[in-house]
CSV table of C-alpha atoms in Angstrom, one decimal:
chain,number,residue,atom,x,y,z
W,1,ILE,CA,-14.5,2.5,-35.2
W,2,PHE,CA,-13.7,5.3,-37.4
W,3,PHE,CA,-11.0,7.9,-36.9
W,4,GLU,CA,-10.5,11.2,-38.6
W,5,ASN,CA,-7.4,12.4,-36.8
W,6,TRP,CA,-5.1,9.6,-36.8
W,7,SER,CA,-2.7,11.0,-33.9
W,8,ALA,CA,-5.4,9.1,-31.8
W,9,TRP,CA,-4.4,6.0,-33.3
W,10,ASP,CA,-0.6,6.1,-32.3
W,11,ILE,CA,-1.5,4.9,-29.3
W,12,PHE,CA,-2.8,1.6,-30.8
W,13,LEU,CA,0.3,1.2,-32.7
W,14,GLU,CA,2.8,1.4,-29.7
W,15,LYS,CA,0.7,-0.7,-27.1
W,16,ASN,CA,-1.2,-4.0,-27.1
W,17,THR,CA,-3.9,-3.8,-24.6
W,18,PHE,CA,-6.4,-1.0,-24.0
W,19,ARG,CA,-9.5,0.1,-22.4
W,20,LEU,CA,-12.3,1.7,-24.5
W,21,SER,CA,-14.7,4.3,-22.9
W,22,GLY,CA,-15.0,6.4,-26.1
W,23,SER,CA,-12.6,8.4,-28.4
W,24,ALA,CA,-12.0,11.9,-29.9
W,25,VAL,CA,-13.6,10.8,-33.2
W,26,LYS,CA,-14.8,12.6,-36.0
W,27,ASN,CA,-17.9,14.7,-35.1
W,28,ASN,CA,-17.4,13.4,-31.5
W,29,LYS,CA,-19.2,10.2,-32.5
W,30,ILE,CA,-18.1,6.3,-32.5
W,31,ARG,CA,-19.8,4.1,-34.9
W,32,LEU,CA,-20.1,0.1,-34.5
W,33,ALA,CA,-21.8,-2.1,-37.0
W,34,GLU,CA,-23.4,-5.4,-36.3
W,35,PRO,CA,-22.0,-9.0,-37.3
W,36,GLN,CA,-21.5,-9.2,-40.8
W,37,GLN,CA,-18.7,-10.4,-43.7
W,38,GLN,CA,-17.2,-8.2,-45.6
W,39,ASP,CA,-14.3,-8.2,-48.3
W,40,PHE,CA,-12.2,-5.4,-46.5
W,41,GLU,CA,-9.7,-5.3,-49.4
W,42,ASN,CA,-12.2,-3.8,-51.5
W,43,ILE,CA,-13.1,-0.9,-49.2
W,44,LYS,CA,-11.3,2.1,-50.0
W,45,TYR,CA,-9.6,3.7,-46.7
W,46,ILE,CA,-8.5,0.4,-45.2
W,47,PRO,CA,-5.0,0.8,-43.9
W,48,LYS,CA,-3.0,-1.6,-45.3
W,49,LYS,CA,-1.9,-2.7,-42.0
W,50,PHE,CA,-5.5,-4.3,-41.6
W,51,SER,CA,-5.8,-5.5,-45.0
W,52,ASN,CA,-6.2,-9.2,-43.9
W,53,ILE,CA,-8.9,-8.5,-41.4
W,54,ARG,CA,-11.8,-10.8,-43.0
W,55,SER,CA,-14.9,-10.2,-40.7
W,56,TYR,CA,-15.7,-8.7,-37.3
W,57,THR,CA,-18.6,-9.4,-34.5
W,58,PHE,CA,-20.5,-6.9,-32.2
W,59,ASN,CA,-22.8,-7.4,-29.5
W,60,GLU,CA,-25.4,-4.3,-28.7
W,61,ASP,CA,-25.5,-5.4,-24.9
W,62,ILE,CA,-22.1,-3.8,-24.1
W,63,LEU,CA,-23.0,-0.3,-25.4
W,64,ASP,CA,-23.9,1.2,-21.9
W,65,ASN,CA,-20.7,-0.6,-20.3
W,66,ASN,CA,-17.4,-0.2,-20.1
W,67,PHE,CA,-15.4,-2.5,-22.3
W,68,PHE,CA,-11.8,-3.2,-23.7
W,69,PHE,CA,-9.8,-5.1,-26.3
W,70,ASN,CA,-6.7,-6.7,-27.2
W,71,PHE,CA,-4.8,-5.3,-29.9
W,72,GLN,CA,-1.5,-7.5,-31.5
W,73,ARG,CA,1.0,-5.6,-33.4
W,74,ASP,CA,1.3,-8.7,-36.0
W,75,ILE,CA,-2.4,-8.8,-36.4
W,76,SER,CA,-4.9,-10.9,-38.2
W,77,GLN,CA,-7.8,-9.5,-36.2
W,78,VAL,CA,-8.2,-7.2,-33.6
W,79,ASN,CA,-10.7,-8.5,-30.5
W,80,ILE,CA,-12.7,-6.1,-28.1
W,81,PHE,CA,-14.1,-8.0,-25.2
W,82,SER,CA,-16.9,-6.9,-22.7
W,83,ILE,CA,-16.7,-7.2,-18.8
W,84,GLU,CA,-19.1,-10.5,-19.2
W,85,GLY,CA,-16.3,-11.8,-21.8
W,86,ASN,CA,-18.7,-11.2,-25.1
W,87,GLU,CA,-16.1,-10.9,-27.7
W,88,ILE,CA,-16.6,-8.2,-30.7
W,89,GLY,CA,-14.1,-7.5,-33.3
W,90,LEU,CA,-12.8,-4.2,-34.8
W,91,LEU,CA,-13.3,-2.7,-38.3
W,92,VAL,CA,-10.9,0.6,-38.8
W,93,SER,CA,-11.2,2.9,-41.7
W,94,GLU,CA,-10.1,6.1,-42.1
W,95,ASN,CA,-12.3,8.6,-44.1
W,96,ILE,CA,-15.5,7.5,-44.7
W,97,GLU,CA,-18.8,9.7,-44.4
W,98,GLU,CA,-21.1,9.5,-41.8
W,99,ASN,CA,-24.2,9.4,-44.5
W,100,GLU,CA,-23.0,6.2,-45.9
W,101,PHE,CA,-24.1,4.6,-42.7
W,102,LEU,CA,-27.4,6.7,-42.0
W,103,ASN,CA,-29.7,4.5,-43.9
W,104,ARG,CA,-28.4,1.0,-42.4
W,105,GLU,CA,-30.3,-0.4,-40.0
W,106,ASN,CA,-27.4,-2.4,-38.3
W,107,VAL,CA,-25.5,0.8,-37.4
W,108,LYS,CA,-25.9,2.3,-33.8
W,109,ILE,CA,-24.0,5.7,-33.4
W,110,ILE,CA,-22.9,6.6,-29.9
W,111,ASP,CA,-22.3,10.1,-28.8
W,112,ALA,CA,-18.8,10.0,-27.3
W,113,GLU,CA,-18.3,13.9,-26.7
W,114,LYS,CA,-16.1,14.2,-24.0
W,115,LYS,CA,-15.0,10.9,-23.3
W,116,LEU,CA,-11.5,9.5,-23.7
W,117,ILE,CA,-9.6,6.4,-25.4
W,118,MET,CA,-6.9,5.5,-23.3
W,119,PRO,CA,-4.4,2.5,-22.8
W,120,GLY,CA,-5.1,-0.2,-20.7
W,121,VAL,CA,-3.8,-0.1,-17.6
W,122,ILE,CA,-1.1,-2.5,-16.4
W,123,ASP,CA,-1.1,-3.2,-12.4
W,124,VAL,CA,2.2,-4.7,-11.5
W,125,HIS,CA,1.2,-5.8,-7.8
W,126,THR,CA,-1.8,-7.4,-6.9
W,127,HIS,CA,-3.0,-10.1,-4.7
W,128,MET,CA,-5.5,-12.4,-6.0
W,129,ARG,CA,-5.5,-14.6,-3.2
W,130,GLU,CA,-5.7,-17.8,-5.4
W,131,PRO,CA,-5.2,-20.6,-4.6
W,132,GLY,CA,-5.6,-21.2,-0.8
W,133,ILE,CA,-7.5,-17.8,0.2
W,134,THR,CA,-10.0,-17.7,-2.2
W,135,TYR,CA,-13.2,-16.6,0.5
W,136,LYS,CA,-11.2,-13.1,-0.2
W,137,GLU,CA,-10.6,-13.0,-3.8
W,138,ASP,CA,-9.9,-15.4,-6.8
W,139,PHE,CA,-8.7,-14.8,-10.4
W,140,GLU,CA,-12.2,-14.5,-11.9
W,141,THR,CA,-13.6,-11.7,-9.4
W,142,GLY,CA,-10.3,-10.2,-9.3
W,143,SER,CA,-9.9,-9.9,-13.0
W,144,LYS,CA,-13.7,-9.0,-13.4
W,145,ALA,CA,-12.7,-5.9,-11.1
W,146,CYS,CA,-9.5,-5.3,-13.1
W,147,ALA,CA,-11.6,-5.1,-16.6
W,148,LYS,CA,-14.3,-2.7,-14.7
W,149,GLY,CA,-11.6,-0.4,-13.6
W,150,GLY,CA,-9.8,-0.4,-17.0
W,151,ILE,CA,-6.8,-2.6,-16.0
W,152,THR,CA,-6.2,-5.2,-18.9
W,153,THR,CA,-3.0,-6.8,-17.4
W,154,PHE,CA,-2.3,-7.8,-13.8
W,155,TYR,CA,0.5,-9.2,-11.7
W,156,ASP,CA,0.1,-11.7,-8.9
W,157,MET,CA,2.0,-11.7,-5.8
W,158,PRO,CA,3.6,-15.0,-4.5
W,159,ASN,CA,2.2,-14.9,-0.7
W,160,THR,CA,-0.7,-17.7,-1.6
W,161,VAL,CA,-1.7,-20.9,0.0
W,162,PRO,CA,0.8,-22.8,-1.0
W,163,ALA,CA,2.9,-20.0,-1.7
W,164,THR,CA,4.5,-19.3,-5.1
W,165,THR,CA,7.8,-20.5,-4.3
W,166,ALA,CA,8.2,-23.7,-6.6
W,167,LEU,CA,8.3,-24.3,-9.9
W,168,GLU,CA,5.1,-27.0,-9.6
W,169,ASN,CA,3.2,-24.3,-7.6
W,170,LEU,CA,3.8,-21.6,-10.1
W,171,LEU,CA,2.5,-23.8,-13.1
W,172,ASN,CA,-0.4,-24.7,-10.8
W,173,LYS,CA,-1.1,-21.1,-10.5
W,174,LYS,CA,-0.8,-19.9,-14.0
W,175,GLU,CA,-3.1,-23.1,-14.9
W,176,LEU,CA,-5.8,-21.7,-12.6
W,177,ALA,CA,-5.2,-17.9,-14.0
W,178,GLY,CA,-5.2,-19.2,-17.3
W,179,LYS,CA,-9.0,-20.9,-17.0
W,180,LYS,CA,-10.5,-18.1,-14.8
W,181,SER,CA,-9.0,-14.6,-15.4
W,182,ILE,CA,-10.8,-12.4,-18.4
W,183,VAL,CA,-7.9,-10.1,-18.6
W,184,ASN,CA,-4.3,-10.8,-19.2
W,185,PHE,CA,-2.1,-11.7,-16.4
W,186,GLY,CA,1.7,-12.4,-15.2
W,187,ILE,CA,2.8,-14.2,-12.1
W,188,HIS,CA,5.8,-13.3,-10.0
W,189,PHE,CA,7.6,-15.8,-8.1
W,190,GLY,CA,8.8,-15.9,-4.7
W,191,GLY,CA,11.6,-16.5,-2.7
W,192,SER,CA,11.8,-18.4,0.6
W,193,LYS,CA,13.1,-18.5,3.7
W,194,ASN,CA,13.8,-22.3,3.4
W,195,ASN,CA,16.4,-21.5,0.5
W,196,ASN,CA,14.4,-22.1,-3.0
W,197,ILE,CA,17.2,-20.9,-4.9
W,198,ASN,CA,17.2,-23.7,-7.3
W,199,GLU,CA,13.7,-23.4,-7.9
W,200,ILE,CA,14.4,-19.9,-8.9
W,201,ARG,CA,16.9,-21.2,-11.2
W,202,LYS,CA,14.4,-23.6,-13.0
W,203,VAL,CA,12.0,-21.3,-13.1
W,204,LEU,CA,13.9,-18.4,-14.5
W,205,GLU,CA,15.7,-20.9,-17.2
W,206,LYS,CA,12.2,-22.1,-18.6
W,207,LYS,CA,11.3,-18.5,-18.6
W,208,GLU,CA,7.9,-19.3,-16.8
W,209,ALA,CA,8.3,-16.3,-14.6
W,210,ASN,CA,11.0,-13.2,-15.0
W,211,THR,CA,10.6,-11.8,-11.4
W,212,VAL,CA,11.3,-12.9,-8.0
W,213,LYS,CA,9.4,-11.2,-5.0
W,214,ILE,CA,10.9,-11.3,-1.6
W,215,PHE,CA,9.6,-10.1,1.9
W,216,MET,CA,12.1,-8.3,4.1
W,217,ASN,CA,9.4,-7.3,6.7
W,218,VAL,CA,6.8,-8.9,8.2
W,219,THR,CA,4.6,-11.3,6.2
W,220,THR,CA,3.0,-14.6,7.0
W,221,GLY,CA,4.2,-18.4,6.3
W,222,GLU,CA,7.6,-18.8,4.9
W,223,MET,CA,8.0,-15.5,2.8
W,224,LEU,CA,9.8,-13.6,5.4
W,225,ILE,CA,13.7,-13.9,4.6
W,226,GLU,CA,16.1,-13.0,7.5
W,227,ASP,CA,19.0,-14.9,6.3
W,228,ASP,CA,21.6,-12.8,4.5
W,229,GLU,CA,23.0,-15.7,3.0
W,230,ILE,CA,19.9,-16.7,1.4
W,231,LEU,CA,19.0,-13.0,0.2
W,232,LYS,CA,22.5,-12.8,-1.3
W,233,GLY,CA,21.9,-15.9,-3.1
W,234,ILE,CA,18.2,-14.6,-4.4
W,235,PHE,CA,19.8,-11.3,-5.9
W,236,LYS,CA,22.7,-13.2,-7.6
W,237,ASN,CA,20.2,-15.6,-9.1
W,238,SER,CA,17.2,-13.4,-10.2
W,239,GLU,CA,16.8,-11.1,-12.8
W,240,LEU,CA,14.7,-8.5,-11.0
W,241,VAL,CA,13.9,-8.6,-7.5
W,242,LEU,CA,10.5,-7.1,-6.3
W,243,VAL,CA,10.9,-6.3,-2.3
W,244,HIS,CA,8.5,-5.5,0.5
W,245,ALA,CA,11.4,-3.6,2.4
W,246,GLU,CA,10.4,-0.7,5.1
W,247,ASN,CA,12.6,1.5,6.9
W,248,GLU,CA,16.4,0.1,7.3
W,249,MET,CA,15.3,-2.9,5.1
W,250,ILE,CA,15.4,-0.5,2.2
W,251,ASP,CA,19.0,0.4,2.7
W,252,LYS,CA,19.7,-3.3,3.1
W,253,ALA,CA,17.9,-4.2,-0.4
W,254,ILE,CA,19.9,-1.4,-2.1
W,255,ASP,CA,23.2,-2.7,-0.9
W,256,LEU,CA,22.2,-6.3,-1.8
W,257,ASN,CA,21.5,-5.1,-5.7
W,258,GLN,CA,24.5,-3.1,-5.8
W,259,LYS,CA,26.8,-6.0,-4.5
W,260,TYR,CA,25.1,-9.0,-6.1
W,261,GLY,CA,21.8,-8.0,-8.0
W,262,LYS,CA,20.8,-7.5,-11.5
W,263,GLY,CA,17.6,-5.2,-10.9
W,264,LEU,CA,15.8,-4.0,-7.9
W,265,TYR,CA,12.0,-2.9,-7.4
W,266,VAL,CA,11.0,-1.1,-4.4
W,267,CYS,CA,7.4,-1.8,-3.6
W,268,HIS,CA,4.5,0.3,-2.5
W,269,ILE,CA,6.8,3.0,-0.7
W,270,PRO,CA,4.5,4.8,2.0
W,271,SER,CA,6.5,7.7,3.3
W,272,ALA,CA,8.8,10.8,2.6
W,273,GLU,CA,11.4,9.3,4.8
W,274,GLU,CA,11.6,5.9,3.0
W,275,LEU,CA,11.3,7.5,-0.4
W,276,LYS,CA,14.2,9.6,-0.1
W,277,LYS,CA,16.4,6.6,0.3
W,278,VAL,CA,15.1,5.4,-2.8
W,279,ILE,CA,15.4,8.8,-4.4
W,280,GLU,CA,19.3,9.1,-3.6
W,281,ALA,CA,20.0,5.7,-4.5
W,282,LYS,CA,18.6,6.1,-8.0
W,283,LYS,CA,20.8,9.3,-8.1
W,284,ASN,CA,23.8,7.5,-7.7
W,285,ASN,CA,25.2,5.6,-10.6
W,286,LYS,CA,27.2,3.7,-8.5
W,287,LEU,CA,24.1,2.1,-7.0
W,288,ASN,CA,21.6,2.8,-9.9
W,289,ASN,CA,22.9,1.8,-13.4
W,290,GLU,CA,22.3,-0.4,-16.4
W,291,LYS,CA,23.9,-3.6,-14.5
W,292,HIS,CA,21.5,-3.2,-11.1
W,293,PRO,CA,19.0,-0.6,-11.8
W,294,ILE,CA,16.6,0.7,-9.3
W,295,PHE,CA,12.6,1.1,-9.7
W,296,ALA,CA,10.3,2.6,-7.1
W,297,GLU,CA,6.7,1.9,-6.8
W,298,VAL,CA,3.7,3.6,-4.9
W,299,THR,CA,0.2,2.9,-4.3
W,300,PRO,CA,-3.1,4.8,-4.5
W,301,HIS,CA,-3.6,4.4,-1.0
W,302,HIS,CA,-0.3,5.8,0.3
W,303,MET,CA,-0.8,9.0,-2.1
W,304,PHE,CA,-4.5,9.7,-1.2
W,305,LEU,CA,-5.3,8.3,2.5
W,306,ASN,CA,-3.1,9.0,5.7
W,307,GLU,CA,-3.2,8.9,9.4
W,308,GLU,CA,-5.3,11.5,9.9
W,309,ILE,CA,-8.4,10.1,7.8
W,310,ARG,CA,-7.8,6.7,9.4
W,311,GLU,CA,-7.9,8.2,12.9
W,312,SER,CA,-11.1,10.2,12.1
W,313,ASN,CA,-13.6,7.7,12.8
W,314,GLU,CA,-14.4,4.0,14.1
W,315,ARG,CA,-15.0,2.5,10.6
W,316,ASN,CA,-11.8,4.0,9.2
W,317,LYS,CA,-10.0,2.9,12.3
W,318,MET,CA,-10.8,-0.8,11.8
W,319,LEU,CA,-10.8,-0.4,7.6
W,320,LEU,CA,-7.8,1.4,6.9
W,321,ARG,CA,-4.9,-1.1,7.6
W,322,MET,CA,-2.4,-2.3,5.5
W,323,LYS,CA,1.2,-3.1,5.2
W,324,PRO,CA,2.9,-0.8,5.0
W,325,GLU,CA,0.6,1.4,7.1
W,326,LEU,CA,-0.8,4.8,6.1
W,327,ARG,CA,1.7,7.6,7.0
W,328,LYS,CA,1.4,11.6,7.2
W,329,LYS,CA,-0.5,13.8,5.2
W,330,SER,CA,3.1,15.8,4.8
W,331,ASP,CA,4.1,11.9,2.9
W,332,ASN,CA,1.1,11.9,0.7
W,333,GLU,CA,2.3,15.4,-0.6
W,334,PHE,CA,5.9,14.2,-1.1
W,335,LEU,CA,4.9,11.0,-2.9
W,336,TRP,CA,2.8,12.9,-5.3
W,337,LYS,CA,5.9,15.3,-5.7
W,338,ALA,CA,8.2,12.6,-6.3
W,339,ILE,CA,5.8,11.3,-8.9
W,340,ASN,CA,5.8,14.8,-11.0
W,341,GLU,CA,9.5,15.2,-10.5
W,342,GLY,CA,9.9,11.6,-12.4
W,343,TYR,CA,11.4,9.8,-9.5
W,344,ILE,CA,8.4,6.9,-9.4
W,345,GLU,CA,8.3,4.2,-12.3
W,346,THR,CA,5.0,2.7,-11.3
W,347,ILE,CA,1.8,3.2,-9.4
W,348,GLY,CA,0.7,-0.4,-7.8
W,349,THR,CA,-2.6,-0.8,-6.3
W,350,ASP,CA,-1.2,-3.8,-4.0
W,351,HIS,CA,-4.8,-4.9,-4.5
W,352,ALA,CA,-5.6,-7.4,-1.6
């Protein structure tokens, strides 16, 4: 892929994973070559950073589909993958004239006018439902949906069957995801009403996970925690606690983080009233500081959908159900305002 304007290339140097759906390239074209071996050091304009690339491959089947690639900083090869998992490689060069390639049969020129190249999306809030609930979803189908939508890394939530509340369950889940996912992934560990503090300590010490998710409002199984001593212990022993907390439980989570925690991440905030609680806490440097920061997440459905849309017909009344539930149109507008004003760190899909 040849770039005349290297400002677009700066994106590559800062990020690890990208979705490729086109690019601002010379003459609005992307050029990709078929498999061959070359001595890249003898090509005039290869940046020094890539002088150790020795070969690349290309599969024509992906030309009309979305595809993405992984880019490693300490790179020996740049890998591109199609949705189907076909691997392609990447040859990067700086200013080679197009006419050098026009007489070659193994070159296909793709018109990329009005197309964009953008970083791959990291979705930190998904429910891939494996193990135990795979009639809904699993790591294969969920990761393919990620790739199709430009999401190149997802984090899976712990409320599966069994719940990811023990080190053994976490390792089993990571093994399943490693075999089946076609994109990068992470796993959130879970806090339990059965007091799994020792498991949390083991998981974090072994660096098998770096976050702990807790439910302070309605959920299923062992995940809802109402015991204050257990909540206190989880905040004390975790690095970053993700919470499903609604209404007054948001206040409680903020207080626990300030007294005992090292970081609070409030998931899927649905309404202006609840988001205002988080914004006020974020503005207070006694509650939100380097020792115990606060992060806010909203979801696309709470940004775009509302009660009015849900109640507009019988199908919507059945399908537009989730936790937290949809709120008013005015809440949609407030969430957008908060995003534009910089109070929201992440948009997580809560894919379920």
